[in-house]
Amino acid sequence: MSNILKFIWLIPVLPLLGFLFNGLARKQVSKTMAGIIGSGTVLGAFCISILVFFSVKGGNTHVAHYFNFIDINSLKIGFDFQVDQLTSIFLLIITGVGFLIHVYSTAYMHGEEPKDFAKYFAYLNLFVFSMLLLVMGANYVIMFMGWEGVGLCSYLLIGFWFKNTDFNNAGKKAFVMNRIGDFGFLLAVFWLIVKVGSVDYHQVFDAVAVAKTNPLTTFDVTGITLLLFVGAMGKSAQIPLYTWLPDAMAGPTPVSALIHAATMVTAGIYMIARSNILYTLAPVSQNVVAIIGLATAILAATIALKQNDIKKVLAYSTVSQLGYMFLGLGVGAFTGAVFHVMTHAFFKALLFLGAGSVIHAMSNEQDIRNMGGLKRYMPVTHITFLLACFAIAGMPPFSGFFSKDEILAGAFAKSPLLWGIGVAGAVMTAFYMFRLYAMTFLGKFRGTEKQEGHLHESPKAITIPLIILAILSVIGGWVGIPEVFMHDGHLLDDFLSPVFEQSNAITQKHVLTHSTEYILMGTSVVLALIALLYAWNRFSKYQKTGKEEAGLGKVLENKWYVDELYDAIIVKPVLSVARYLNNVMEKKGIDGFVNGVGKAINYGSRQIRLLQSGQVGAYILMMVLGILLFFIMQLYL
């Protein structure tokens, strides 16, 4: 089995080949072939990832060196891949969920022109390749290459329907806000190079783990980890760099699922989990991560309470769930955060793909106020969507229950206040998700007669991925059953323990008593269940009233006016400065100088041309004047 580790380079290369084929041959390839190539390459990567998973199961780590990417004096940065337990989990998530999204896309995007269809799959393959490069890199530079790749692909896919200006603006917004975070990431990498002389994971982590040989001061570690977190804030949509993610809904629904569930937004979680020893040595940074994560979780949850666009509710739900993952990282529950990444990939991909199935049946309608009663028209979509709602609400025995409560238990061990605020977010999650479910699937249909006549269950290419993800949403959390329920039941914790070994050796882990765990779990589940039942009862018979929201409801519907605030204090001033630079500095200053030089030469040429009159007397006069001028210069100079 260990021989498969020699071929780990195939995992990212297969999607890259799919990108090249569909991209270069997009005008010649058929839709069927584009779909087969795009999906097949990711399936191949998934199959190899399964073999890699079993190869590293015993605690093995494999590093493959291919060539020196940078070789300058003492600084050597290799193009190296590293495969260990953390990498293998992310490989399975990216390729597994990514493959289902590719299959789903073959049906969802069937209305596109063949060349656009192939281009879409080329972008998807490039996205998967970039994410695989990010998680397989053995140093921060290779990680950053994949990091930038997913940023580029998000821009391409969010603005895929580029004829719509709003979609283009959403793509640009994602690109620009990610660049802000990426700047912090780069500064952290440069800091490591200066202080440690390396960006290789093993060299950096081994150096800092031993106090006597640690080349980094407390200030260095804190600064580096905070800058890395700035990068994570951009990629994983945390306050204040979160507003791009809801706007990413402009892209096709499968793209939303890919960005929100399996790839881009989990990059920041992976980066901090990979750098766990650095954060363990920087308690200030860990506190910042926990506070920002929890604040993001609560803010996004409040906004989701009053959203009526089915994809916007799920988008803010993603921002909120990412906040919980950062809360887990901040309180030292690294396994819990990675566990929630895995379960979230299952149920959030299912929710987005289920939403896409609904939008497909509703003739591109996305307002849940115009839906209702879809349960009898779309039985498969309905039941799978319901299971995903139970999972994200943290109802036992669904997957989200185990991962969410592991994070909340870690938060309680750190501070009961963090736990209390986290439970409040979980209660809001249960409420807004079952508000979404009830308004979409229960009650009477509130759309038009034309829409009702078009209602139907989606084709198998859409429903089969939904069924697979529904099964994973139910049983996916059983790999992390806490000890309070089953001794040695947390298989994921045992599997990931080698990755977090250095951090665990430094940190004194606070173990909760079984009675405390039962109380914490019971409290969060009962409160979430009350919110769930209340939302179900209140919105299952929802009727449109035409009344607009008022007071706090209007504030939440308008997302706390954060976008308007950013527009007022950042966008408009920057645009004003840009207009000044363009109209005054550029056109009147730089262009004025350059054009002035040209005009001066042109004018001078016209005047000198007048000297060429053709009159011999004038030429003799100029010769005499020239000779006199020459003698004067000789006398006085």
Tab-separated table of C-alpha atoms in Angstrom, residues 267-513:
chain	number	residue	atom	x	y	z
A	267	ALA	CA	-8.569	26.879	3.317
A	268	GLY	CA	-8.179	29.170	6.312
A	269	ILE	CA	-9.219	26.388	8.698
A	270	TYR	CA	-6.663	24.055	7.131
A	271	MET	CA	-3.894	26.644	7.355
A	272	ILE	CA	-4.414	27.294	11.074
A	273	ALA	CA	-4.864	23.586	11.845
A	274	ARG	CA	-1.625	22.888	9.975
A	275	SER	CA	0.094	25.676	11.958
A	276	ASN	CA	-1.366	24.455	15.267
A	277	ILE	CA	1.962	24.479	17.145
A	278	LEU	CA	2.522	28.155	16.282
A	279	TYR	CA	-0.923	29.081	17.611
A	280	THR	CA	-0.454	26.970	20.729
A	281	LEU	CA	2.667	29.050	21.465
A	282	ALA	CA	0.723	32.289	20.864
A	283	PRO	CA	-2.200	32.392	23.334
A	284	VAL	CA	-2.972	35.994	22.383
A	285	SER	CA	-3.509	34.951	18.770
A	286	GLN	CA	-5.638	32.003	19.857
A	287	ASN	CA	-7.873	34.322	21.857
A	288	VAL	CA	-8.201	36.648	18.855
A	289	VAL	CA	-9.131	33.700	16.622
A	290	ALA	CA	-11.761	32.499	19.123
A	291	ILE	CA	-13.310	35.952	19.624
A	292	ILE	CA	-13.403	36.844	15.925
A	293	GLY	CA	-14.792	33.414	15.078
A	294	LEU	CA	-17.558	33.601	17.665
A	295	ALA	CA	-18.452	37.182	16.715
A	296	THR	CA	-18.680	36.139	13.063
A	297	ALA	CA	-20.854	33.148	13.958
A	298	ILE	CA	-23.341	35.296	15.860
A	299	LEU	CA	-23.399	38.220	13.397
A	300	ALA	CA	-23.985	35.964	10.382
A	301	ALA	CA	-26.647	33.969	12.238
A	302	THR	CA	-28.623	37.122	13.060
A	303	ILE	CA	-28.508	38.203	9.410
A	304	ALA	CA	-29.684	34.765	8.220
A	305	LEU	CA	-32.818	35.093	10.396
A	306	LYS	CA	-34.390	37.596	8.011
A	307	GLN	CA	-33.031	36.667	4.571
A	308	ASN	CA	-35.558	35.549	1.944
A	309	ASP	CA	-33.229	34.457	-0.853
A	310	ILE	CA	-32.725	30.699	-0.423
A	311	LYS	CA	-29.049	30.922	-1.354
A	312	LYS	CA	-28.410	33.990	0.825
A	313	VAL	CA	-29.721	32.147	3.892
A	314	LEU	CA	-27.299	29.317	3.167
A	315	ALA	CA	-24.475	31.767	2.464
A	316	TYR	CA	-24.786	33.463	5.844
A	317	SER	CA	-25.178	30.033	7.388
A	318	THR	CA	-21.774	29.150	5.923
A	319	VAL	CA	-20.202	32.299	7.367
A	320	SER	CA	-21.694	31.400	10.750
A	321	GLN	CA	-20.480	27.786	10.648
A	322	LEU	CA	-17.002	28.945	9.664
A	323	GLY	CA	-17.084	31.122	12.753
A	324	TYR	CA	-17.691	28.003	14.852
A	325	MET	CA	-14.712	26.309	13.216
A	326	PHE	CA	-12.489	29.263	14.139
A	327	LEU	CA	-13.932	29.179	17.656
A	328	GLY	CA	-12.766	25.560	17.847
A	329	LEU	CA	-9.295	26.493	16.606
A	330	GLY	CA	-9.123	29.402	19.045
A	331	VAL	CA	-9.923	27.288	22.103
A	332	GLY	CA	-7.474	24.575	21.067
A	333	ALA	CA	-10.098	22.076	19.852
A	334	PHE	CA	-8.195	21.485	16.612
A	335	THR	CA	-9.703	18.052	15.997
A	336	GLY	CA	-13.189	19.447	16.605
A	337	ALA	CA	-12.631	22.220	14.057
A	338	VAL	CA	-11.416	19.763	11.399
A	339	PHE	CA	-14.301	17.428	12.325
A	340	HIS	CA	-16.771	20.262	11.714
A	341	VAL	CA	-15.092	21.009	8.377
A	342	MET	CA	-15.843	17.430	7.362
A	343	THR	CA	-19.453	17.275	8.549
A	344	HIS	CA	-20.120	20.784	7.227
A	345	ALA	CA	-18.860	19.706	3.817
A	346	PHE	CA	-21.533	16.996	3.758
A	347	PHE	CA	-24.586	18.890	4.925
A	348	LYS	CA	-23.738	22.271	3.408
A	349	ALA	CA	-23.001	20.773	-0.014
A	350	LEU	CA	-26.330	18.935	0.311
A	351	LEU	CA	-28.155	22.138	1.253
A	352	PHE	CA	-26.724	24.109	-1.660
A	353	LEU	CA	-27.313	21.339	-4.173
A	354	GLY	CA	-30.823	20.885	-2.762
A	355	ALA	CA	-31.383	24.617	-3.155
A	356	GLY	CA	-30.161	24.321	-6.743
A	357	SER	CA	-32.675	21.527	-7.346
A	358	VAL	CA	-35.437	23.790	-5.989
A	359	ILE	CA	-34.305	26.760	-8.094
A	360	HIS	CA	-34.122	24.493	-11.147
A	361	ALA	CA	-37.722	23.347	-10.588
A	362	MET	CA	-38.932	26.889	-9.783
A	363	SER	CA	-37.651	28.320	-13.093
A	364	ASN	CA	-34.794	30.214	-11.377
A	365	GLU	CA	-36.960	31.646	-8.576
A	366	GLN	CA	-34.909	32.106	-5.383
A	367	ASP	CA	-37.290	33.972	-3.059
A	368	ILE	CA	-38.654	31.509	-0.479
A	369	ARG	CA	-41.728	33.728	-0.004
A	370	ASN	CA	-42.788	32.614	-3.493
A	371	MET	CA	-42.306	28.907	-2.803
A	372	GLY	CA	-44.073	26.595	-0.352
A	373	GLY	CA	-45.658	23.176	-0.745
A	374	LEU	CA	-42.760	21.734	-2.754
A	375	LYS	CA	-42.768	18.627	-0.560
A	376	ARG	CA	-45.315	16.823	-2.751
A	377	TYR	CA	-43.663	17.813	-6.027
A	378	MET	CA	-40.040	17.054	-5.112
A	379	PRO	CA	-39.964	14.130	-2.644
A	380	VAL	CA	-36.254	13.288	-2.993
A	381	THR	CA	-35.112	16.891	-2.752
A	382	HIS	CA	-37.465	17.406	0.191
A	383	ILE	CA	-36.316	14.506	2.336
A	384	THR	CA	-32.606	15.048	1.647
A	385	PHE	CA	-32.921	18.775	2.396
A	386	LEU	CA	-34.737	17.973	5.641
A	387	LEU	CA	-31.975	15.604	6.737
A	388	ALA	CA	-29.376	18.308	6.041
A	389	CYS	CA	-31.393	20.776	8.142
A	390	PHE	CA	-31.391	18.345	11.073
A	391	ALA	CA	-27.627	17.920	10.643
A	392	ILE	CA	-26.788	21.626	10.627
A	393	ALA	CA	-29.168	22.236	13.541
A	394	GLY	CA	-27.109	19.774	15.592
A	395	MET	CA	-29.826	17.227	16.219
A	396	PRO	CA	-28.586	13.791	17.355
A	397	PRO	CA	-27.608	11.421	15.822
A	398	PHE	CA	-26.917	13.532	12.708
A	399	SER	CA	-23.350	14.488	11.829
A	400	GLY	CA	-23.526	18.127	12.881
A	401	PHE	CA	-24.455	17.185	16.441
A	402	PHE	CA	-21.130	15.501	17.178
A	403	SER	CA	-18.836	18.099	15.592
A	404	LYS	CA	-20.744	21.133	16.904
A	405	ASP	CA	-20.859	19.854	20.474
A	406	GLU	CA	-17.166	18.991	20.440
A	407	ILE	CA	-16.414	22.630	19.608
A	408	LEU	CA	-18.864	23.889	22.249
A	409	ALA	CA	-17.318	21.555	24.844
A	410	GLY	CA	-13.884	22.972	24.034
A	411	ALA	CA	-15.315	26.493	24.345
A	412	PHE	CA	-16.823	25.662	27.761
A	413	ALA	CA	-13.470	24.340	28.958
A	414	LYS	CA	-11.930	27.676	27.950
A	415	SER	CA	-14.753	29.912	29.209
A	416	PRO	CA	-18.430	29.243	29.990
A	417	LEU	CA	-19.195	32.638	28.408
A	418	LEU	CA	-17.870	31.442	25.050
A	419	TRP	CA	-20.044	28.345	25.382
A	420	GLY	CA	-23.165	30.372	26.213
A	421	ILE	CA	-22.740	32.670	23.209
A	422	GLY	CA	-21.991	29.648	21.018
A	423	VAL	CA	-25.217	27.947	22.117
A	424	ALA	CA	-27.152	31.127	21.282
A	425	GLY	CA	-25.741	30.896	17.748
A	426	ALA	CA	-26.716	27.227	17.543
A	427	VAL	CA	-30.286	28.101	18.568
A	428	MET	CA	-30.483	30.758	15.842
A	429	THR	CA	-29.096	28.234	13.349
A	430	ALA	CA	-31.912	25.798	14.123
A	431	PHE	CA	-34.471	28.593	13.801
A	432	TYR	CA	-33.390	30.072	10.464
A	433	MET	CA	-32.760	26.692	8.840
A	434	PHE	CA	-36.216	25.378	9.683
A	435	ARG	CA	-37.749	28.700	8.714
A	436	LEU	CA	-36.088	28.127	5.339
A	437	TYR	CA	-37.264	24.501	5.203
A	438	ALA	CA	-40.868	25.257	6.213
A	439	MET	CA	-41.296	28.211	3.844
A	440	THR	CA	-39.867	26.198	0.958
A	441	PHE	CA	-41.400	22.750	1.345
A	442	LEU	CA	-44.433	23.013	3.658
A	443	GLY	CA	-47.795	24.747	3.385
A	444	LYS	CA	-49.377	25.825	0.125
A	445	PHE	CA	-47.587	26.798	-3.057
A	446	ARG	CA	-47.292	30.585	-3.304
A	447	GLY	CA	-45.748	30.942	-6.752
A	448	THR	CA	-47.382	31.562	-10.119
A	449	GLU	CA	-49.472	29.039	-12.034
A	450	LYS	CA	-46.753	28.869	-14.671
A	451	GLN	CA	-44.184	27.970	-12.022
A	452	GLU	CA	-46.514	25.377	-10.504
A	453	GLY	CA	-46.982	23.744	-13.880
A	454	HIS	CA	-43.211	23.449	-14.236
A	455	LEU	CA	-42.620	21.859	-10.813
A	456	HIS	CA	-40.998	18.436	-11.009
A	457	GLU	CA	-38.325	16.350	-9.344
A	458	SER	CA	-34.829	16.877	-10.689
A	459	PRO	CA	-33.079	14.296	-12.904
A	460	LYS	CA	-30.945	11.503	-11.456
A	461	ALA	CA	-27.672	13.365	-12.070
A	462	ILE	CA	-28.960	15.829	-9.472
A	463	THR	CA	-30.836	13.532	-7.060
A	464	ILE	CA	-28.156	10.805	-6.775
A	465	PRO	CA	-25.526	13.233	-5.368
A	466	LEU	CA	-28.233	14.512	-3.012
A	467	ILE	CA	-28.926	10.995	-1.726
A	468	ILE	CA	-25.211	10.222	-1.221
A	469	LEU	CA	-24.645	13.488	0.643
A	470	ALA	CA	-27.786	12.870	2.727
A	471	ILE	CA	-26.412	9.511	3.867
A	472	LEU	CA	-23.092	11.164	4.784
A	473	SER	CA	-24.961	13.956	6.602
A	474	VAL	CA	-26.648	11.324	8.762
A	475	ILE	CA	-23.740	8.966	9.497
A	476	GLY	CA	-20.699	11.159	8.808
A	477	GLY	CA	-20.423	12.222	12.444
A	478	TRP	CA	-20.225	8.671	13.760
A	479	VAL	CA	-16.441	8.690	13.285
A	480	GLY	CA	-16.281	11.186	16.159
A	481	ILE	CA	-18.526	9.741	18.866
A	482	PRO	CA	-17.399	11.253	22.190
A	483	GLU	CA	-16.161	9.052	25.007
A	484	VAL	CA	-19.228	9.920	27.067
A	485	PHE	CA	-21.227	7.762	24.636
A	486	MET	CA	-18.651	5.178	23.574
A	487	HIS	CA	-15.165	4.382	24.815
A	488	ASP	CA	-12.632	4.756	21.985
A	489	GLY	CA	-15.481	5.918	19.737
A	490	HIS	CA	-13.716	9.070	18.523
A	491	LEU	CA	-11.885	7.470	15.614
A	492	LEU	CA	-11.089	10.833	14.025
A	493	ASP	CA	-9.320	12.061	17.160
A	494	ASP	CA	-7.118	8.962	17.187
A	495	PHE	CA	-6.439	9.347	13.471
A	496	LEU	CA	-5.423	13.021	13.693
A	497	SER	CA	-3.481	12.757	16.955
A	498	PRO	CA	-0.017	12.631	15.246
A	499	VAL	CA	-0.716	15.996	13.544
A	500	PHE	CA	-1.531	17.737	16.837
A	501	GLU	CA	0.972	15.810	18.959
A	502	GLN	CA	3.323	18.761	19.545
A	503	SER	CA	0.446	21.041	20.603
A	504	ASN	CA	-1.061	18.418	22.877
A	505	ALA	CA	2.324	17.926	24.567
A	506	ILE	CA	2.462	21.634	25.436
A	507	THR	CA	-1.180	22.260	26.311
A	508	GLN	CA	-2.747	20.842	29.439
A	509	LYS	CA	-6.032	19.520	28.083
A	510	HIS	CA	-8.992	20.187	30.362
A	511	VAL	CA	-11.209	17.099	30.473
A	512	LEU	CA	-14.874	17.627	31.299
A	513	THR	CA	-16.681	15.169	33.522
